[in-house]
Each structure stands twice: as C-alpha cells, then as structure tokens.
XYZ file of C-alpha atoms in Angstrom:
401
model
C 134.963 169.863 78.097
C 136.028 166.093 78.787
C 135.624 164.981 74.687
C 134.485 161.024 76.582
C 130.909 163.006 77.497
C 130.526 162.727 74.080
C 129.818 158.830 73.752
C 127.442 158.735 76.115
C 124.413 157.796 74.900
C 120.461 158.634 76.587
C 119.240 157.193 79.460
C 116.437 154.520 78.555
C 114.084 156.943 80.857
C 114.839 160.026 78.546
C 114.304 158.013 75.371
C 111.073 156.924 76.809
C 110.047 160.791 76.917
C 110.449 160.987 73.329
C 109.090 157.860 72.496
C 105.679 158.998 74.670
C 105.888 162.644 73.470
C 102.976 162.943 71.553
C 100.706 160.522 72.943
C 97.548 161.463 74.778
C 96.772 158.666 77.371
C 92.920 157.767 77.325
C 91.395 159.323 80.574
C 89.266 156.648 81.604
C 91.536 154.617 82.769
C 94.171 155.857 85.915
C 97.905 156.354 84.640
C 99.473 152.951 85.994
C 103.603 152.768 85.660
C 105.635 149.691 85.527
C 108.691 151.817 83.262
C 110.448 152.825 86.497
C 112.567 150.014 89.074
C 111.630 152.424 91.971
C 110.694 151.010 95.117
C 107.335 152.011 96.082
C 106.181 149.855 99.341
C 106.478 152.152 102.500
C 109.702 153.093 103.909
C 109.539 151.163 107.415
C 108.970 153.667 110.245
C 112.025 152.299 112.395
C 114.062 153.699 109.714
C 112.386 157.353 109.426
C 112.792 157.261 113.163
C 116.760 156.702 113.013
C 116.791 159.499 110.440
C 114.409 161.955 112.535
C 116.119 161.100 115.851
C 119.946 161.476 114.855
C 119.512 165.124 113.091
C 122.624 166.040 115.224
C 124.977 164.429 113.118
C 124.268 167.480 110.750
C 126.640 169.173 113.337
C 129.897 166.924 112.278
C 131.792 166.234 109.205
C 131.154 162.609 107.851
C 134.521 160.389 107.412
C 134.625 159.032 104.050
C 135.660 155.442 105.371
C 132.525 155.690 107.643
C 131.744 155.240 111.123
C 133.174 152.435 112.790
C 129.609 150.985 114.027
C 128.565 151.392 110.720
C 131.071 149.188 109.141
C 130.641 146.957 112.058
C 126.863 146.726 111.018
C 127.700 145.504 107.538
C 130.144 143.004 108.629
C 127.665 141.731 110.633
C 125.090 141.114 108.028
C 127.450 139.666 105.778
C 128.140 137.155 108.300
C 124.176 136.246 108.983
C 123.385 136.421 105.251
C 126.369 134.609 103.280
C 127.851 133.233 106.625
C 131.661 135.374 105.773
C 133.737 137.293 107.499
C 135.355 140.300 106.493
C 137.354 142.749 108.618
C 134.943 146.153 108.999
C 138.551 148.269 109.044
C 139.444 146.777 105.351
C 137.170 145.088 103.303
C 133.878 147.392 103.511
C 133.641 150.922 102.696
C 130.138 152.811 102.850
C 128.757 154.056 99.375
C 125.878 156.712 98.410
C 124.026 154.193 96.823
C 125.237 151.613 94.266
C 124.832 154.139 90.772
C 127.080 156.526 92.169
C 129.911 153.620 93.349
C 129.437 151.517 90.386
C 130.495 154.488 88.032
C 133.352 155.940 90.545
C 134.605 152.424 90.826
C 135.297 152.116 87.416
C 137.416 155.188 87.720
C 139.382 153.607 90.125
C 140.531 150.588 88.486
C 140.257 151.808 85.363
C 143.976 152.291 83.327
C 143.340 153.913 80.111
C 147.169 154.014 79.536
C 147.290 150.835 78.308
C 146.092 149.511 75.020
C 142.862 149.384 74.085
C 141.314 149.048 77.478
C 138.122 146.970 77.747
C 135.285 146.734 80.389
C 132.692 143.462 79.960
C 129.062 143.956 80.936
C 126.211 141.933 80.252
C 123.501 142.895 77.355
C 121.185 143.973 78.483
C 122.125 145.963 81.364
C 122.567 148.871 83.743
C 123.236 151.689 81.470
C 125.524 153.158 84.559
C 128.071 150.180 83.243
C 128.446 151.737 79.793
C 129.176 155.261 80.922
C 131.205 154.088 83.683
C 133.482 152.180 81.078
C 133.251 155.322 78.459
C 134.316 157.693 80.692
C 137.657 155.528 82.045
C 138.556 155.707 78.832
C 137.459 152.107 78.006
C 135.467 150.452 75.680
C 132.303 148.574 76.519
C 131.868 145.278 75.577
C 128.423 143.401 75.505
C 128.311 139.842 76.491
C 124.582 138.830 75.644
C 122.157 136.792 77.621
C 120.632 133.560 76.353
C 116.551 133.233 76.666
C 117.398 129.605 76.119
C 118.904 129.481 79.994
C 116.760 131.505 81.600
C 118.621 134.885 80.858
C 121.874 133.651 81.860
C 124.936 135.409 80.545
C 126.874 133.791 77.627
C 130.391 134.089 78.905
C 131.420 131.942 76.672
C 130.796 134.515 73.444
C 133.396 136.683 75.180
C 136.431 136.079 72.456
C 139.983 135.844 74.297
C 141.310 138.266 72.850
C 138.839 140.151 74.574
C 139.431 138.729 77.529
C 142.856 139.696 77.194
C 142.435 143.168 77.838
C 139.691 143.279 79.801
C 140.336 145.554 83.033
C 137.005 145.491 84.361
C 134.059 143.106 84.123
C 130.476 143.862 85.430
C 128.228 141.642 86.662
C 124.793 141.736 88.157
C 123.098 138.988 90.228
C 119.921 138.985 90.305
C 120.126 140.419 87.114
C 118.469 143.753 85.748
C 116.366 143.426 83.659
C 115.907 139.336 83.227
C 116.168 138.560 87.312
C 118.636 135.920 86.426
C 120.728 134.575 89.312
C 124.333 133.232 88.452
C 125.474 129.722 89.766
C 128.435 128.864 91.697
C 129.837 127.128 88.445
C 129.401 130.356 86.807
C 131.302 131.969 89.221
C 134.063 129.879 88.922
C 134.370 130.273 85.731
C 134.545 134.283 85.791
C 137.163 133.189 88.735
C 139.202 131.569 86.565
C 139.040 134.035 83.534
C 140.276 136.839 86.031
C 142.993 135.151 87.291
C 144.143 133.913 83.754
C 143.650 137.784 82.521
C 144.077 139.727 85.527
C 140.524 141.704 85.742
C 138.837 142.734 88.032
C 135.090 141.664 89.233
C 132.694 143.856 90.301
C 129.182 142.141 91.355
C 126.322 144.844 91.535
C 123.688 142.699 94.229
C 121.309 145.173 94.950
C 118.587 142.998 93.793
C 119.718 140.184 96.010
C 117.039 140.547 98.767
C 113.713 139.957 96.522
C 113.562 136.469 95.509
C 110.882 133.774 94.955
C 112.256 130.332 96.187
C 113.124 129.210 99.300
C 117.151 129.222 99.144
C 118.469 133.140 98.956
C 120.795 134.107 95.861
C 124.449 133.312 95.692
C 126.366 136.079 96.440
C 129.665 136.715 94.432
C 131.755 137.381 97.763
C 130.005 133.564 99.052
C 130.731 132.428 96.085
C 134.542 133.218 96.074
C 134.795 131.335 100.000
C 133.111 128.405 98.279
C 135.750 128.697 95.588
C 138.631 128.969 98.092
C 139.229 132.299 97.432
C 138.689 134.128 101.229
C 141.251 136.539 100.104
C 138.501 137.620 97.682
C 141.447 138.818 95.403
C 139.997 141.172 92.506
C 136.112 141.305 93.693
C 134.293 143.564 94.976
C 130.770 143.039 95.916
C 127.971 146.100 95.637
C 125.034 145.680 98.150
C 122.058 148.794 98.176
C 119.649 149.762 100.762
C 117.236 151.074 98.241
C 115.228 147.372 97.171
C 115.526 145.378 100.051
C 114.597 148.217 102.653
C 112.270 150.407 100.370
C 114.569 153.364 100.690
C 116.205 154.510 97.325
C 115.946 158.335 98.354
C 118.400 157.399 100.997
C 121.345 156.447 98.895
C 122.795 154.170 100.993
C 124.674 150.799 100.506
C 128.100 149.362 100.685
C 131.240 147.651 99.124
C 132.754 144.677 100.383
C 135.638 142.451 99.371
C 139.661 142.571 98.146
C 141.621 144.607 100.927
C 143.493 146.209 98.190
C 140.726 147.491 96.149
C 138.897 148.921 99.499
C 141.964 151.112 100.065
C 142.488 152.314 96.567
C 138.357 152.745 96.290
C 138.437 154.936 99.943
C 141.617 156.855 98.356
C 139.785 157.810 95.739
C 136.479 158.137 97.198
C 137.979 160.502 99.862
C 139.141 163.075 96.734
C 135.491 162.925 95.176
C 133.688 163.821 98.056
C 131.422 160.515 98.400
C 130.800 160.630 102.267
C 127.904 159.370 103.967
C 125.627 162.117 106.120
C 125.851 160.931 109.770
C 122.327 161.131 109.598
C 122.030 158.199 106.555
C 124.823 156.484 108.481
C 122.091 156.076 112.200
C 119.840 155.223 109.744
C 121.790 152.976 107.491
C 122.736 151.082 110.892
C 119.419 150.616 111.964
C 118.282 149.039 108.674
C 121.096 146.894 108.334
C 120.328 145.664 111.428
C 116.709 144.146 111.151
C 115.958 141.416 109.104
C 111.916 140.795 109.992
C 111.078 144.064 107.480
C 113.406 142.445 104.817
C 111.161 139.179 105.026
C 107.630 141.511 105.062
C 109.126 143.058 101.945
C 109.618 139.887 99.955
C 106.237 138.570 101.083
C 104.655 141.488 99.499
C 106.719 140.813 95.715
C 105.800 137.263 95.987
C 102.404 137.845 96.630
C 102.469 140.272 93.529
C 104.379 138.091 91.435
C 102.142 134.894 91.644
C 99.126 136.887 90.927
C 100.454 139.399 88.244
C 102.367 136.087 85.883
C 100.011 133.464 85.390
C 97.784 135.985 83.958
C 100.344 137.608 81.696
C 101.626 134.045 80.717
C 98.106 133.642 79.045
C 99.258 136.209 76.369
C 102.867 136.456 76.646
C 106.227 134.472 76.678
C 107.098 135.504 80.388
C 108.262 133.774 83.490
C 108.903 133.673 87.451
C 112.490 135.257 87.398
C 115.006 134.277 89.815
C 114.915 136.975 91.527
C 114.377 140.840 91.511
C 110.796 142.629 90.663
C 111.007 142.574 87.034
C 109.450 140.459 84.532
C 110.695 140.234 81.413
C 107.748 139.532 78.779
C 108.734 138.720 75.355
C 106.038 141.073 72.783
C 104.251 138.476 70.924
C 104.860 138.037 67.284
C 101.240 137.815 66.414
C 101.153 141.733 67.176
C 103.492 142.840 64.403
C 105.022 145.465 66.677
C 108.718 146.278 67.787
C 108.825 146.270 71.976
C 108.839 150.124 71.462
C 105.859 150.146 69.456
C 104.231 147.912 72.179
C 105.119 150.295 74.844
C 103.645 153.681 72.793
C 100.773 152.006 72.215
C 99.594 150.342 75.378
C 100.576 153.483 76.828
C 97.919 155.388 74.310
C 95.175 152.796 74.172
C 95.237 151.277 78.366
C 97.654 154.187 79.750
C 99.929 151.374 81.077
C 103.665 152.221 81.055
C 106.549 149.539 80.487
C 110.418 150.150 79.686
C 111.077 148.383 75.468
C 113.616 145.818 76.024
C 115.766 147.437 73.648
C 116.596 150.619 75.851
C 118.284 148.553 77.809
C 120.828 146.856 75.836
C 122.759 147.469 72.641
C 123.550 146.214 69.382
C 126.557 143.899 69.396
C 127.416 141.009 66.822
C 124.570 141.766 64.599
C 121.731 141.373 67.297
C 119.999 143.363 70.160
C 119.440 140.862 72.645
C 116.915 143.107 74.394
C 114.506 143.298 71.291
C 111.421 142.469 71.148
C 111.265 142.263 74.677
C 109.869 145.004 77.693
C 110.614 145.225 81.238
C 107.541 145.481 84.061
C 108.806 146.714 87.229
C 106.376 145.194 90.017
C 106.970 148.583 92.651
C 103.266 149.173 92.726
C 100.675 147.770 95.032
C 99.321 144.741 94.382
C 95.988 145.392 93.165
C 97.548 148.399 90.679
C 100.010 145.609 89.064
C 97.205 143.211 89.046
C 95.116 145.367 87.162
C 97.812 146.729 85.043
C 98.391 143.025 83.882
C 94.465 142.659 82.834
C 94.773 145.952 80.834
C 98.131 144.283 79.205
C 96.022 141.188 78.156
C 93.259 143.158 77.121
C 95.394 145.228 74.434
C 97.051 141.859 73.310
C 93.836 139.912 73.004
C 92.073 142.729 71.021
C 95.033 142.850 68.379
C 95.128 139.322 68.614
C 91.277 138.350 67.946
C-alpha cells in the first residue's frame, strides 16, 4: 500500500456526515442545501443533443491528446474570451474535468527526489491541492487569505526559503471558497517569484465564467501576454465545463499554456488512461462553442446573488464576491458558536445546510484562516436560496434577540 495514502486527510463533505450524524432535521420545513458547489440550473438541451446524437463514437477508441476539432474549439474560445492564441497541436490538451487534472498534474511536475519538495496553495482551498501535493511526495504549504483585501491571497507570508523549494504553486481565480479574483499586479508578482525559483504555476479557472461586474476575470494565461510572457513558460491554465455550462456529470474541461508542460502532461496522461469519450468530446465541442447559454447562466447567479446578500448582510459580515457562486459569511460573534456549530445547528433548528469555513482550510502559523467562517453555494433556484437566506436570518435573529 502507497504509505503517502496515509496523510490524507477527509474530504470536508465526509466530515460534514459526521458532524450532521445525529441530528434530526425539523420536518416542517423542506431540506434546503447550500453545503455542495454543484451546479444545479438545467443542462442546456443543445448539449444533451450533441451527447444523444454522437452515440457512435462509443464505436472508436478516444486519443488521449483529443480530437483535432476539439482542440480547435478551445483555441478558439481562448481567442474570443482572453483575445490569445495558442497552437491547438501544443498548448491545449483535453482533461476529464479539472479534479481529476489538477491532482494528475501534480504528478507530473512533481520531483520528490529532491529535497524537501514543496507545493504552495492558498488557505483555504480545494482540498484536491493538498492530496495532489501529498501524494507527489511533497509537502503542502498554506499561504492564507486576508479578509482585510477582500480574500486576496497573502503572497507575501510565503517565507523564501519556502519559495526556494517550491516545485509547484496552486492558484485559483475566482477563488473557492472567498470568490476572490487576482489582479494583473498579482500576477506579476507570482511571475516573478517563478522565474526567480523556478516553479511552476498552475491556475485552476473553473469559476471564471460566473461573475457580477461588467469586465470578465483576468485569466492567468491573459495575464502572462499582458506580462510579456506569450511563451507562457511554467503555466498552465485549468478551464471546466461543469460551472459555466451546468454540466459537472460530464467531466469535461481543458489545459492550456507552456508547450513543454502540454507534452510532458499528454505523456503522462496517455499512461493513466485520462481520455475523453468521443461522445463528451461532440458534446464538449458544441458547448465550447456557444456563448449566449454562458450569458443566460450568469444572469440567473446575478439575479440570485442580489436578492440572496442584502438580506444576509442584515445579520452577517458577508459580501458580493468577485466572482463564483459562493458567499462567504463570517458567523457572528454575538452567537457564541464555532462555524461548525453554526452549521449543526441551523441544520437541526431551519434544516438549512452550509459547508464550516474551517473544512476547507488548515491550521498553519497558529491560525485557521477559514474559522469562524461558512461557505453558501448559490446552485439552487432562486426562490430556494432566497428562502434559505430568510431561514438563516431567522436562526441568527432568534439567538441574537
């Protein structure tokens, strides 16, 4: 048995099991979840349709690099969205969804031969970063975000010596769970820290389709070409179907950037087995492909998100995010309770669910910067999220009387 399964530690979802294992929801009031990030607005039918109409790609073996129209379709949208152009032959590879290429990416670039390897994520995060980093052989490090500006990562707590042997370095714009976006400045600065230390970036953007203002997020790979880096030399950009066209049962997404990393990825991708279904590839095409479903989409989170956080900011610390469909409400002190108390007991007293802040990020240099803190995912219809909210300020108001 592979001793590294060892450090693993439970999925936020499994310690929400335990947490909820004894409590009896009240029955007069319908089980409403915000816990899970699962999109839940109907898969577009144009999409089923690909899937439905292209069942004779069951009859081939799928190339691990992909078919060429389906590179061809992500180059395309790369160019439309973040105005860039990257060769579909080189610099994109299809992926099963961005969990599975996030961890097998790590994998890749990964050396555990050399000392005391180290792989940089944010706190909190994706818990798909830790493992990814624990079972390389690396060590996670936790680089926390500051409430102060808006949720952005504190780079700057990274110590050098850190930096020095960092291999790998996670980062996630829109963020998960705070929805913060990063700058260009930002950028530049991770920019310069990988070509001073020789790391590698890997941006994980599958939020980057649901977002509130007017001007899209900054994408790490438009970022670099603003930078004067077209090369893209140690990035690699992760972009998901799942969010942006309602499709997470699809697994279905891409990687884009550094030549060199695309061939080592689709070397090693080819031995593990990680190729696309013809069928998901007709489909993936067709999604990639239409934009007007993409803008219906965002409408709906907006809509949900103006209604749902003014009347949450009556009772908690909470804001408009950047981007993504979480908010990110801070459990007010008056209560008394830890963010996984919050969670057990809203669940038992309004039978609301939310994910405690803490699940999703760890300990490091004294502090858990996800404490005190849960996570509403805003998947559900609008009037199910707007009355989840009023059961949320109910339970606060009666504790708080």
């Amino acid at each position: 048995m592979n001793p590294l399964l060892s450090h693993l530690q439970p999925y936020p979802f499994e310690r929400l099991r335990k947490l909820f294992a004894a409590v009896v929801p009240p029955a007069q009031y319908s089980p409403i979840s915000l816990g899970m990030g699962e999109p839940r607005h109907p898969t577009p039918q144009f999409i089923k349709d690909a899937l439905s109409n292209n069942l004779n790609g069951l009859a081939s073996y799928p190339a691990t690099a992909g078919e060429p129209r389906l590179r061809e379709a992500f180059t395309t949208w790369l160019r439309k969205r973040y105005a860039l152009t990257l060769d579909a032959g080189s610099q994109v590879l299809p992926i099963n969804g961005s969990r599975e290429a996030l961890f097998a990416f790590a994998q890749t670039v990964v050396d555990p031969t050399k000392p005391d390897p180290v792989v940089v994520c944010p706190n909190p995060f994706y818990q798909i970063y830790e493992g990814a980093a624990l079972l390389s052989g690396a060590t996670p490090y936790y680089a926390p975000s500051d409430p102060a500006r808006n949720f952005a990562v504190d780079w700057d707590s990274v110590p050098t010596e850190v930096w020095k042997r960092t291999q790998l370095l996670f980062v996630c714009s829109p963020g998960n769970p705070t929805g913060a976006v990063m700058p260009l400045h930002e950028w530049q600065k991770l920019f310069a820290l990988s070509e001073r230390h020789g790391f590698i970036i890997a941006s994980d953007e599958c939020y980057s389709e649901i977002y509130f203002r007017d001007e899209p997020p900054l994408g790490g790979l438009q970022a670099a070409a603003q930078s004067g880096r077209p090369d893209f030399q140690n990035l690699i950009s992760f972009t998901s179907l799942s969010k942006r066209s309602n499709v997470p049962g699809l697994r279905s997404g891409f990687v884009a950037g550094d030549a060199a990393l695309i061939k080592a990825f689709l070397l090693y991708r080819t031995y593990h087995g990680s190729a696309m279904s013809p069928i998901v590839q007709a489909a993936s095409i067709a999604a990639w492909g239409d934009e007007q479903h993409v803008t219906e989409n965002r409408a709906l989170y907006r809509k949900k998100f103006a209604q749902v956080t003014p009347l949450l900011a009556g009772v908690m610390d909470v804001a408009l995010p950047d981007a993504g469909f979480y908010l990110w409400a801070k459990v007010p002190e008056a209560l008394r309770m830890t963010d996984a108390e919050f969670a057990r007991e809203l669940l038992a007293q309004y039978n609301v669910t939310v994910l405690p802040g803490s699940y999703l990020a760890r300990e490091a240099g004294g502090f858990n910067p996800g404490a005190q803190r849960v996570r509403m995912a805003l998947v559900a219809e609008a009037e199910e999220c707007v009355e989840a909210a009023m059961r949320i300020v109910q339970f606060i108001q009666s504790r708080t009387v």
